[in-house]
Structures are given as C-alpha cells and as structure tokens.
Coordinates of N, CA and C in Angstrom, one line a residue:
Chain A
D1 N -107.2 -44.8 -68.8 CA -108.2 -45.8 -69.0 C -109.3 -45.7 -67.9
V2 N -110.5 -45.7 -68.3 CA -111.6 -45.6 -67.4 C -111.8 -46.8 -66.5
K3 N -112.2 -46.6 -65.3 CA -112.2 -47.8 -64.4 C -113.4 -47.8 -63.5
V4 N -113.9 -49.0 -63.2 CA -114.8 -49.2 -62.1 C -114.0 -50.2 -61.2
T5 N -113.8 -49.8 -59.9 CA -113.0 -50.5 -59.0 C -113.9 -51.0 -57.9
Q6 N -113.8 -52.3 -57.7 CA -114.5 -52.9 -56.5 C -113.4 -53.2 -55.5
S7 N -113.7 -52.9 -54.3 CA -112.7 -52.9 -53.2 C -112.1 -54.2 -52.9
S8 N -112.8 -55.3 -53.1 CA -112.3 -56.6 -52.7 C -112.6 -57.6 -53.9
R9 N -111.6 -58.5 -54.2 CA -111.9 -59.5 -55.1 C -112.6 -60.7 -54.5
Y10 N -112.1 -61.0 -53.3 CA -112.7 -62.1 -52.5 C -113.0 -61.7 -51.1
L11 N -114.1 -62.2 -50.6 CA -114.5 -61.9 -49.2 C -115.1 -63.2 -48.6
V12 N -114.8 -63.5 -47.4 CA -115.5 -64.5 -46.7 C -116.0 -63.9 -45.4
K13 N -117.3 -64.1 -45.2 CA -118.0 -63.5 -44.1 C -118.9 -64.6 -43.4
R14 N -119.2 -64.3 -42.1 CA -120.0 -65.2 -41.4 C -121.5 -64.9 -41.4
T15 N -122.3 -65.9 -41.3 CA -123.8 -65.6 -41.3 C -124.1 -64.6 -40.2
G16 N -125.0 -63.7 -40.6 CA -125.4 -62.7 -39.6 C -124.6 -61.4 -39.6
E17 N -123.4 -61.4 -40.2 CA -122.5 -60.3 -40.3 C -123.1 -59.2 -41.2
K18 N -122.8 -58.0 -40.9 CA -123.2 -56.9 -41.9 C -122.0 -56.7 -42.8
V19 N -122.3 -56.7 -44.1 CA -121.2 -56.7 -45.1 C -121.4 -55.5 -46.0
F20 N -120.3 -54.8 -46.3 CA -120.2 -53.7 -47.2 C -119.4 -54.0 -48.4
L21 N -120.0 -53.9 -49.6 CA -119.2 -54.0 -50.8 C -119.1 -52.7 -51.5
E22 N -117.9 -52.2 -51.7 CA -117.7 -50.9 -52.2 C -117.4 -50.9 -53.7
C23 N -117.9 -49.9 -54.4 CA -117.6 -49.7 -55.8 C -117.3 -48.2 -56.1
V24 N -116.2 -48.0 -56.8 CA -115.8 -46.6 -57.1 C -115.6 -46.5 -58.6
Q25 N -116.1 -45.4 -59.2 CA -115.8 -45.2 -60.6 C -115.2 -43.8 -60.8
D26 N -114.2 -43.8 -61.8 CA -113.5 -42.5 -62.0 C -113.9 -41.8 -63.3
M27 N -115.1 -42.1 -63.8 CA -115.5 -41.6 -65.1 C -116.6 -40.5 -65.0
D28 N -116.9 -40.1 -63.8 CA -118.0 -39.1 -63.6 C -119.3 -39.6 -64.1
H29 N -119.6 -40.9 -64.0 CA -120.8 -41.4 -64.5 C -122.0 -41.2 -63.5
E30 N -123.1 -40.9 -64.1 CA -124.3 -40.7 -63.2 C -124.9 -42.0 -62.7
N31 N -124.9 -43.0 -63.6 CA -125.6 -44.2 -63.3 C -124.7 -45.3 -62.7
M32 N -125.1 -45.9 -61.6 CA -124.4 -47.0 -61.1 C -125.3 -48.2 -60.7
F33 N -124.8 -49.4 -60.8 CA -125.6 -50.6 -60.7 C -124.9 -51.7 -59.9
W34 N -125.7 -52.4 -59.2 CA -125.2 -53.7 -58.5 C -125.9 -54.9 -59.1
Y35 N -125.1 -55.9 -59.6 CA -125.7 -57.1 -60.0 C -125.1 -58.2 -59.2
R36 N -125.8 -59.4 -59.1 CA -125.1 -60.6 -58.6 C -125.2 -61.6 -59.8
Q37 N -124.2 -62.4 -59.8 CA -124.1 -63.4 -60.9 C -124.0 -64.8 -60.3
D38 N -124.9 -65.7 -60.6 CA -124.9 -67.1 -60.1 C -125.0 -68.0 -61.3
P39 N -124.4 -69.2 -61.2 CA -124.4 -70.2 -62.3 C -125.8 -70.5 -62.6
G40 N -126.1 -70.5 -63.9 CA -127.4 -70.8 -64.4 C -128.4 -69.7 -64.3
L41 N -128.1 -68.7 -63.6 CA -129.1 -67.6 -63.5 C -128.6 -66.3 -64.1
G42 N -127.4 -66.2 -64.6 CA -126.9 -65.0 -65.2 C -126.7 -63.9 -64.3
L43 N -126.8 -62.7 -64.8 CA -126.7 -61.5 -64.0 C -128.1 -61.0 -63.6
R44 N -128.3 -60.7 -62.3 CA -129.5 -60.2 -61.8 C -129.3 -58.9 -61.1
L45 N -130.2 -57.9 -61.4 CA -130.0 -56.6 -60.9 C -130.5 -56.5 -59.5
I46 N -129.7 -56.0 -58.6 CA -130.1 -55.8 -57.2 C -130.6 -54.4 -56.9
Y47 N -129.8 -53.5 -57.1 CA -130.2 -52.0 -57.0 C -129.4 -51.2 -58.0
F48 N -130.0 -50.0 -58.3 CA -129.3 -49.1 -59.1 C -129.5 -47.7 -58.7
S49 N -128.7 -46.8 -59.2 CA -128.8 -45.4 -58.8 C -128.5 -44.5 -60.0
Y50 N -129.4 -43.5 -60.2 CA -129.2 -42.5 -61.3 C -128.6 -41.2 -60.9
D51 N -128.4 -41.1 -59.6 CA -127.9 -39.8 -59.1 C -127.5 -40.0 -57.6
V52 N -126.8 -39.0 -57.1 CA -126.4 -39.1 -55.7 C -127.6 -39.1 -54.8
K53 N -127.5 -39.9 -53.8 CA -128.6 -40.1 -52.8 C -129.9 -40.6 -53.4
M54 N -129.8 -41.1 -54.6 CA -131.0 -41.7 -55.2 C -130.7 -43.2 -55.4
K55 N -131.8 -44.0 -55.2 CA -131.6 -45.5 -55.4 C -133.0 -46.0 -55.8
E56 N -132.9 -47.1 -56.6 CA -134.0 -47.8 -57.1 C -133.8 -49.3 -56.9
K57 N -134.9 -50.0 -56.6 CA -134.8 -51.5 -56.4 C -134.7 -52.1 -57.8
G58 N -133.9 -53.1 -57.9 CA -133.9 -53.9 -59.1 C -134.8 -55.1 -58.9
D59 N -134.3 -56.2 -59.5 CA -135.2 -57.4 -59.5 C -135.1 -58.2 -58.2
I60 N -134.0 -58.1 -57.5 CA -133.8 -59.0 -56.3 C -133.3 -58.1 -55.1
P61 N -134.0 -57.1 -54.6 CA -133.4 -56.3 -53.6 C -133.5 -56.8 -52.2
E62 N -134.2 -57.9 -52.0 CA -134.4 -58.4 -50.6 C -133.1 -58.8 -50.0
G63 N -132.9 -58.3 -48.8 CA -131.7 -58.7 -48.0 C -130.6 -57.7 -48.3
Y64 N -130.8 -56.7 -49.2 CA -129.7 -55.8 -49.5 C -130.2 -54.4 -49.3
S65 N -129.3 -53.5 -49.2 CA -129.5 -52.0 -49.3 C -128.3 -51.4 -49.9
V66 N -128.5 -50.1 -50.3 CA -127.4 -49.4 -51.0 C -127.2 -48.0 -50.4
S67 N -126.1 -47.4 -50.7 CA -125.8 -46.1 -50.3 C -125.0 -45.4 -51.4
R68 N -125.5 -44.2 -51.8 CA -124.8 -43.4 -52.8 C -124.7 -41.9 -52.2
E69 N -123.7 -41.7 -51.4 CA -123.5 -40.4 -50.8 C -122.6 -39.5 -51.7
K70 N -121.8 -40.1 -52.5 CA -121.0 -39.4 -53.5 C -121.2 -40.0 -54.9
K71 N -121.0 -39.1 -55.9 CA -121.3 -39.6 -57.3 C -120.4 -40.8 -57.7
E72 N -119.2 -40.8 -57.2 CA -118.3 -41.8 -57.7 C -118.4 -43.1 -56.9
R73 N -119.1 -43.2 -55.8 CA -119.1 -44.3 -55.0 C -120.5 -44.9 -54.7
F74 N -120.7 -46.2 -54.9 CA -122.0 -46.9 -54.8 C -121.7 -48.1 -53.9
S75 N -122.3 -48.1 -52.7 CA -122.0 -49.2 -51.8 C -123.2 -50.2 -51.7
L76 N -122.9 -51.4 -51.7 CA -123.9 -52.5 -51.5 C -123.8 -53.0 -50.1
I77 N -124.9 -53.1 -49.4 CA -124.9 -53.5 -47.9 C -125.7 -54.7 -47.8
L78 N -125.1 -55.7 -47.2 CA -125.9 -56.9 -46.8 C -126.1 -56.7 -45.3
E79 N -127.4 -56.5 -44.9 CA -127.6 -56.1 -43.5 C -127.3 -57.3 -42.5
S80 N -127.6 -58.5 -42.9 CA -127.4 -59.6 -42.1 C -127.1 -60.8 -43.1
A81 N -125.8 -61.0 -43.4 CA -125.4 -61.9 -44.4 C -126.0 -63.3 -44.2
S82 N -126.5 -64.0 -45.3 CA -126.9 -65.3 -45.2 C -126.2 -66.2 -46.3
T83 N -126.2 -67.5 -46.1 CA -125.5 -68.3 -47.0 C -126.0 -68.2 -48.5
N84 N -127.3 -67.9 -48.6 CA -127.8 -67.8 -50.0 C -127.4 -66.5 -50.7
Q85 N -126.6 -65.7 -50.0 CA -126.1 -64.5 -50.6 C -124.6 -64.7 -51.0
T86 N -124.2 -66.0 -50.9 CA -122.9 -66.3 -51.5 C -123.0 -66.2 -53.0
S87 N -122.2 -65.4 -53.6 CA -122.3 -65.1 -55.0 C -121.2 -64.2 -55.5
M88 N -121.2 -64.0 -56.8 CA -120.3 -63.0 -57.4 C -121.1 -61.7 -57.6
Y89 N -120.5 -60.6 -57.1 CA -121.2 -59.4 -57.1 C -120.5 -58.4 -58.1
L90 N -121.2 -57.9 -59.0 CA -120.6 -57.0 -60.1 C -121.2 -55.6 -60.0
C91 N -120.4 -54.6 -60.0 CA -120.8 -53.2 -60.0 C -120.6 -52.7 -61.5
A92 N -121.4 -51.8 -61.9 CA -121.3 -51.2 -63.2 C -121.7 -49.8 -63.2
S93 N -121.2 -49.0 -64.1 CA -121.6 -47.6 -64.2 C -121.8 -47.2 -65.7
S94 N -122.5 -46.1 -65.9 CA -122.7 -45.6 -67.2 C -123.1 -44.1 -67.1
L95 N -122.9 -43.4 -68.2 CA -123.3 -42.0 -68.3 C -124.8 -41.9 -68.5
Q96 N -125.4 -40.9 -68.0 CA -126.8 -40.7 -68.2 C -127.1 -40.6 -69.7
G97 N -128.0 -41.4 -70.1 CA -128.4 -41.4 -71.5 C -127.5 -42.2 -72.4
S98 N -126.4 -42.7 -71.8 CA -125.4 -43.5 -72.5 C -125.9 -44.9 -72.6
L99 N -125.4 -45.6 -73.6 CA -125.8 -47.0 -73.8 C -124.7 -48.0 -73.5
G100 N -123.7 -47.5 -73.0 CA -122.6 -48.4 -72.7 C -122.3 -48.5 -71.2
Y101 N -122.1 -49.7 -70.7 CA -121.8 -49.9 -69.3 C -120.4 -50.3 -69.1
T102 N -119.8 -49.9 -68.1 CA -118.4 -50.4 -67.7 C -118.6 -51.2 -66.4
F103 N -118.0 -52.4 -66.4 CA -118.1 -53.2 -65.2 C -116.8 -53.2 -64.4
G104 N -117.0 -53.5 -63.1 CA -115.8 -53.8 -62.3 C -115.5 -55.3 -62.5
S105 N -114.4 -55.7 -61.8 CA -114.0 -57.1 -61.9 C -114.7 -58.0 -61.1
G106 N -115.5 -57.5 -60.2 CA -116.4 -58.4 -59.4 C -115.8 -58.7 -58.0
T107 N -116.7 -59.0 -57.1 CA -116.3 -59.4 -55.7 C -117.0 -60.8 -55.5
R108 N -116.2 -61.8 -55.2 CA -116.7 -63.1 -54.9 C -116.9 -63.2 -53.4
L109 N -118.1 -63.2 -53.0 CA -118.5 -63.3 -51.6 C -118.9 -64.7 -51.2
T110 N -118.3 -65.2 -50.1 CA -118.7 -66.4 -49.6 C -119.2 -66.2 -48.2
V111 N -120.4 -66.6 -47.9 CA -121.0 -66.5 -46.5 C -121.0 -67.9 -45.9
V112 N -120.4 -68.0 -44.8 CA -120.3 -69.3 -44.1 C -121.0 -69.4 -42.8
Chain B
G1 N -142.3 -60.6 -67.2 CA -141.6 -59.4 -67.7 C -140.8 -59.7 -68.9
E2 N -140.2 -58.6 -69.4 CA -139.4 -58.7 -70.6 C -138.1 -59.4 -70.3
S3 N -137.5 -60.1 -71.3 CA -136.3 -60.8 -71.0 C -135.5 -61.0 -72.3
V4 N -134.3 -61.4 -72.1 CA -133.4 -61.8 -73.2 C -132.9 -63.1 -72.7
G5 N -132.6 -64.0 -73.7 CA -132.1 -65.3 -73.3 C -131.3 -65.9 -74.4
L6 N -130.2 -66.6 -74.0 CA -129.3 -67.2 -75.0 C -129.9 -68.6 -75.2
H7 N -129.6 -69.2 -76.4 CA -130.2 -70.4 -76.7 C -129.5 -71.6 -76.1
L8 N -128.2 -71.5 -75.9 CA -127.4 -72.6 -75.4 C -126.5 -72.1 -74.3
P9 N -126.5 -72.9 -73.2 CA -125.6 -72.4 -72.1 C -124.1 -72.7 -72.4
T10 N -123.8 -73.7 -73.2 CA -122.4 -74.0 -73.5 C -122.3 -74.2 -75.0
L11 N -121.0 -73.9 -75.5 CA -120.7 -74.1 -76.9 C -119.2 -74.4 -77.0
S12 N -118.9 -75.6 -77.7 CA -117.5 -75.9 -77.9 C -117.2 -75.8 -79.4
V13 N -116.1 -75.2 -79.7 CA -115.7 -74.9 -81.1 C -114.3 -75.2 -81.3
Q14 N -113.9 -75.8 -82.4 CA -112.5 -76.1 -82.7 C -111.8 -74.8 -83.1
E15 N -110.6 -74.7 -82.6 CA -109.8 -73.5 -82.9 C -109.8 -73.3 -84.4
G16 N -110.0 -72.1 -84.9 CA -110.0 -71.8 -86.3 C -111.3 -71.8 -87.0
D17 N -112.3 -72.5 -86.3 CA -113.6 -72.6 -86.9 C -114.4 -71.3 -86.5
N18 N -115.5 -71.1 -87.1 CA -116.4 -69.9 -86.8 C -117.3 -70.3 -85.7
S19 N -117.6 -69.4 -84.8 CA -118.6 -69.6 -83.7 C -119.8 -68.8 -83.9
I20 N -120.9 -69.4 -83.6 CA -122.2 -68.6 -83.6 C -122.9 -68.8 -82.3
I21 N -123.2 -67.7 -81.6 CA -123.9 -67.6 -80.4 C -125.2 -66.9 -80.6
N22 N -126.3 -67.5 -80.2 CA -127.6 -67.0 -80.5 C -128.3 -66.5 -79.3
C23 N -129.2 -65.5 -79.5 CA -129.9 -64.9 -78.4 C -131.3 -64.5 -78.9
A24 N -132.3 -64.7 -78.0 CA -133.7 -64.3 -78.3 C -134.1 -63.2 -77.3
Y25 N -134.9 -62.3 -77.8 CA -135.5 -61.3 -76.8 C -137.0 -61.2 -77.0
S26 N -137.6 -60.7 -76.0 CA -139.1 -60.7 -76.0 C -139.7 -59.4 -76.2
N27 N -139.0 -58.3 -75.9 CA -139.6 -57.0 -76.0 C -139.6 -56.4 -77.4
S28 N -140.7 -56.3 -78.0 CA -140.8 -55.8 -79.4 C -140.3 -54.3 -79.5
A29 N -140.3 -53.6 -78.4 CA -139.9 -52.2 -78.4 C -138.4 -52.1 -78.3
S30 N -137.7 -53.1 -78.0 CA -136.2 -53.1 -77.8 C -135.6 -52.6 -79.1
D31 N -134.7 -51.6 -78.9 CA -134.1 -51.0 -80.1 C -132.6 -51.0 -80.1
Y32 N -132.0 -51.5 -79.1 CA -130.5 -51.5 -79.0 C -130.0 -52.6 -78.2
F33 N -129.0 -53.3 -78.7 CA -128.5 -54.5 -78.1 C -127.0 -54.5 -78.0
I34 N -126.5 -55.1 -77.0 CA -125.0 -55.1 -76.8 C -124.6 -56.6 -76.5
W35 N -123.5 -57.0 -77.1 CA -122.9 -58.3 -76.7 C -121.7 -58.0 -75.8
Y36 N -121.7 -58.7 -74.7 CA -120.6 -58.6 -73.7 C -119.8 -59.9 -73.7
K37 N -118.5 -59.8 -73.4 CA -117.7 -61.0 -73.2 C -117.2 -60.9 -71.7
Q38 N -117.3 -62.1 -71.0 CA -116.8 -62.1 -69.7 C -115.8 -63.2 -69.5
E39 N -114.5 -62.9 -69.4 CA -113.5 -63.9 -69.2 C -113.4 -64.2 -67.7
S40 N -112.8 -65.4 -67.4 CA -112.8 -65.9 -66.1 C -112.2 -64.9 -65.1
G41 N -112.8 -64.6 -64.0 CA -112.3 -63.7 -63.0 C -112.4 -62.2 -63.3
K42 N -113.1 -61.9 -64.4 CA -113.3 -60.5 -64.8 C -114.7 -60.1 -65.0
G43 N -115.0 -58.8 -65.0 CA -116.3 -58.4 -65.3 C -116.6 -58.4 -66.8
P44 N -117.9 -58.3 -67.2 CA -118.2 -58.3 -68.6 C -117.6 -57.1 -69.3
Q45 N -117.2 -57.3 -70.5 CA -116.6 -56.2 -71.3 C -117.4 -56.1 -72.7
F46 N -117.6 -54.9 -73.1 CA -118.3 -54.6 -74.3 C -117.6 -55.2 -75.5
I47 N -118.3 -55.9 -76.4 CA -117.8 -56.4 -77.7 C -118.3 -55.6 -78.8
I48 N -119.6 -55.6 -79.0 CA -120.2 -54.9 -80.2 C -121.6 -54.6 -79.9
D49 N -122.2 -53.6 -80.5 CA -123.6 -53.3 -80.3 C -124.3 -53.2 -81.6
I50 N -125.6 -53.1 -81.6 CA -126.4 -53.0 -82.8 C -127.7 -52.3 -82.5
R51 N -128.1 -51.4 -83.4 CA -129.4 -50.8 -83.2 C -130.4 -51.4 -84.1
S52 N -131.7 -51.2 -83.8 CA -132.8 -51.9 -84.5 C -132.9 -51.4 -85.9
N53 N -132.3 -50.3 -86.3 CA -132.4 -49.9 -87.7 C -131.3 -50.6 -88.6
M54 N -130.6 -51.5 -88.0 CA -129.6 -52.2 -88.7 C -129.9 -53.7 -88.6
D55 N -129.5 -54.5 -89.7 CA -129.6 -55.9 -89.6 C -128.3 -56.6 -89.3
K56 N -127.2 -55.9 -89.5 CA -125.9 -56.5 -89.4 C -124.9 -55.4 -89.0
R57 N -124.0 -55.8 -88.2 CA -122.9 -54.9 -87.9 C -121.6 -55.7 -87.7
Q58 N -120.5 -55.2 -88.3 CA -119.3 -56.0 -88.2 C -118.2 -55.2 -87.4
G59 N -117.5 -56.0 -86.6 CA -116.3 -55.5 -85.9 C -115.1 -56.3 -86.4
Q60 N -114.1 -56.3 -85.5 CA -112.9 -57.1 -85.9 C -113.2 -58.6 -85.5
R61 N -113.3 -59.4 -86.5 CA -113.6 -60.8 -86.3 C -115.0 -61.1 -85.8
V62 N -115.7 -60.1 -85.4 CA -117.1 -60.4 -84.9 C -118.1 -59.7 -85.8
T63 N -119.3 -60.4 -85.9 CA -120.4 -59.8 -86.6 C -121.7 -60.1 -85.8
V64 N -122.5 -59.1 -85.7 CA -123.8 -59.3 -85.0 C -124.9 -59.2 -86.0
L65 N -125.8 -60.1 -86.0 CA -127.0 -60.1 -86.9 C -128.2 -59.9 -86.1
L66 N -129.1 -59.1 -86.6 CA -130.4 -58.8 -85.8 C -131.6 -59.2 -86.8
N67 N -132.4 -60.0 -86.3 CA -133.7 -60.3 -87.0 C -134.8 -59.9 -86.2
K68 N -135.4 -58.8 -86.5 CA -136.4 -58.2 -85.7 C -137.8 -58.9 -85.9
T69 N -137.9 -59.6 -87.0 CA -139.1 -60.3 -87.2 C -139.3 -61.4 -86.2
V70 N -138.3 -62.2 -85.9 CA -138.4 -63.3 -85.0 C -137.7 -62.9 -83.6
K71 N -137.3 -61.7 -83.5 CA -136.7 -61.2 -82.2 C -135.5 -62.1 -81.8
H72 N -134.6 -62.1 -82.7 CA -133.4 -62.9 -82.5 C -132.2 -62.2 -83.0
L73 N -131.1 -62.4 -82.2 CA -129.8 -61.8 -82.7 C -128.7 -62.9 -82.4
S74 N -127.7 -62.8 -83.2 CA -126.6 -63.7 -83.1 C -125.2 -63.0 -83.1
L75 N -124.3 -63.6 -82.5 CA -122.9 -63.1 -82.5 C -122.1 -64.2 -83.2
Q76 N -121.4 -63.7 -84.3 CA -120.5 -64.7 -85.0 C -119.1 -64.2 -84.8
I77 N -118.3 -65.2 -84.4 CA -116.9 -65.0 -84.2 C -116.1 -65.8 -85.3
A78 N -115.4 -65.1 -86.1 CA -114.6 -65.7 -87.2 C -113.3 -66.3 -86.7
A79 N -112.9 -67.4 -87.2 CA -111.6 -68.0 -86.9 C -111.3 -68.0 -85.4
T80 N -112.2 -68.7 -84.6 CA -112.2 -68.6 -83.2 C -110.8 -69.0 -82.6
Q81 N -110.4 -68.3 -81.6 CA -109.1 -68.5 -81.0 C -109.2 -68.8 -79.6
P82 N -108.2 -69.4 -79.0 CA -108.3 -69.8 -77.5 C -108.6 -68.6 -76.7
G83 N -108.2 -67.4 -77.0 CA -108.5 -66.2 -76.3 C -110.0 -65.8 -76.3
D84 N -110.7 -66.4 -77.2 CA -112.2 -66.2 -77.3 C -113.0 -66.9 -76.2
S85 N -112.3 -67.9 -75.6 CA -113.0 -68.7 -74.5 C -113.5 -67.7 -73.4
A86 N -114.8 -67.7 -73.2 CA -115.4 -66.8 -72.2 C -116.9 -67.1 -72.2
V87 N -117.5 -66.4 -71.3 CA -119.0 -66.4 -71.3 C -119.5 -65.1 -72.1
Y88 N -120.4 -65.3 -73.0 CA -120.9 -64.2 -73.8 C -122.4 -64.0 -73.4
F89 N -122.7 -62.7 -73.2 CA -124.0 -62.2 -72.9 C -124.5 -61.3 -73.9
C90 N -125.8 -61.5 -74.3 CA -126.5 -60.5 -75.0 C -127.3 -59.6 -74.0
A91 N -127.4 -58.4 -74.3 CA -128.1 -57.5 -73.4 C -129.0 -56.6 -74.2
D92 N -130.2 -56.4 -73.7 CA -131.2 -55.5 -74.2 C -131.0 -54.2 -73.5
L93 N -130.7 -53.1 -74.2 CA -130.3 -51.9 -73.6 C -131.4 -51.0 -73.1
N94 N -132.4 -51.6 -72.4 CA -133.3 -50.8 -71.7 C -132.7 -50.6 -70.3
T95 N -132.5 -49.4 -69.9 CA -131.9 -49.1 -68.7 C -132.8 -49.5 -67.5
P96 N -132.4 -50.2 -66.5 CA -131.1 -50.8 -66.4 C -131.0 -52.1 -67.3
L97 N -129.7 -52.4 -67.6 CA -129.5 -53.5 -68.6 C -130.1 -54.8 -68.2
V98 N -130.8 -55.4 -69.1 CA -131.4 -56.7 -69.0 C -130.5 -57.7 -69.7
F99 N -129.9 -58.7 -68.9 CA -129.0 -59.6 -69.5 C -129.6 -61.0 -69.8
G100 N -129.1 -61.6 -70.8 CA -129.3 -63.0 -71.0 C -128.5 -63.8 -69.9
K101 N -128.6 -65.1 -69.9 CA -127.9 -65.9 -68.9 C -126.5 -66.3 -69.3
G102 N -126.2 -66.1 -70.5 CA -124.8 -66.3 -71.0 C -124.6 -67.6 -71.6
T103 N -123.7 -67.6 -72.6 CA -123.3 -68.9 -73.2 C -121.8 -69.0 -73.0
R104 N -121.4 -70.1 -72.5 CA -119.9 -70.3 -72.2 C -119.3 -70.9 -73.5
L105 N -118.4 -70.2 -74.1 CA -117.7 -70.7 -75.3 C -116.4 -71.3 -74.9
S106 N -116.2 -72.6 -75.3 CA -114.9 -73.2 -75.0 C -114.3 -73.5 -76.4
V107 N -113.0 -73.1 -76.5 CA -112.3 -73.3 -77.8 C -111.4 -74.5 -77.6
I108 N -111.5 -75.5 -78.5 CA -110.7 -76.7 -78.4 C -109.5 -76.5 -79.4
A109 N -108.3 -76.6 -78.8 CA -107.1 -76.4 -79.6 C -106.8 -77.6 -80.4

C-alpha cells in the first residue's frame, strides 16, 4: 500500500523555535506539497516541489521554507515559530502528470 | 484568483437518506475535478473524479454530477451511513490542487 508518512502526529513548540516537519513518500512521486488546514479556511498551499532541489511558493509561504534534498523527502521549516502557525499541516505527493494526490495523516502543530 | 467553493460548511443527514454536497468553481478552463473525504484525524482520501467531457460519473454509492454551464458539481451519497461522516472537499485539478473549504457531513443515527 502506497504511503505518505509525516513524522509526527502532534507537536508542541515554543514561540521563536525553529521547527521541522518531515514528510516521506514511498511511491517514487515527483511532486510533493505542503498544505495547512484551518477551520473555516480549508486547505491552503504553502510550498510545493516538482523535483529534487526544486521548490515553488504556494499561496501562503510567509514564515515557512522547504527543503527537498531527496526525491522521497520534503521538509517544511518554520524558521521562527509563531502562535499564528498553530495549525494542521498536511503533506501530499503525486506522480508527474498524474491527477491523483496521496495525502499523509497530518501533523497538528501547536505553538505556545 | 481562481477558486472552488462548497456551498454549505455543514450538512446533517439522517442515516439511510441520500446526501448531496454541492461545489462551485470559477475557472472556465477547469477540466478535471476530484472529491476527497477527510475523516477525523486523517488526511484527505480520494473518493471519485470526473472530467469535463462527462456530466455524470458513478462509483459505489457515490455519484458526481458536473454542470459546466453554471460551473457547478455535486457529490451524491446514496443510503448515507455513519461511516460517511467526514469533511468532503471538491478540488479543481489544476496542479497544484486548489481545494474548496469543505463541507462537514454529519450522519444522524
């Protein structure tokens, strides 16, 4: 069964900390995505990547960065966590040219 | 910018009844849509898709209807069950995926 694995289900971090959210997929997918999900706002795209070492800004990239050193791994980095980054973070992947996304189970991040 | 949006944020349905979840989109060039189901504590999962050359597509207990004239699509769930309780998203398959905000379906036993 194909999988997208997010390293943590729940995280609590302090304001100002540097936070790493990890996502790994075992499907040899080219495309990987990071979304955040908030009540009333749905899923909003933060960053995405179509290839190793490649990244593109989504709709809300401010306060975030990403790293894609290997095809299977896409990391989301909060350089200096703030309380307004408390959210559910979802990683997804897809094959190049494919129309189907596979999502991870999400990481619920709380910044205190 | 282009967007997709669901008509209602919440929907309550009696068990055994049919559910209809509606979605509107704004991009006339959109040609492929997917419905996702997100259960509590999980990521969204694919339910059914439809291309713009189709008006209707059926799966197991689910049917998606597409009206390109008014840029509207709907997801119909037959004989709704408690396991159908979830948040449902329609998505316009322009990469990267553009999601609606979701409709939370609650099934009343």
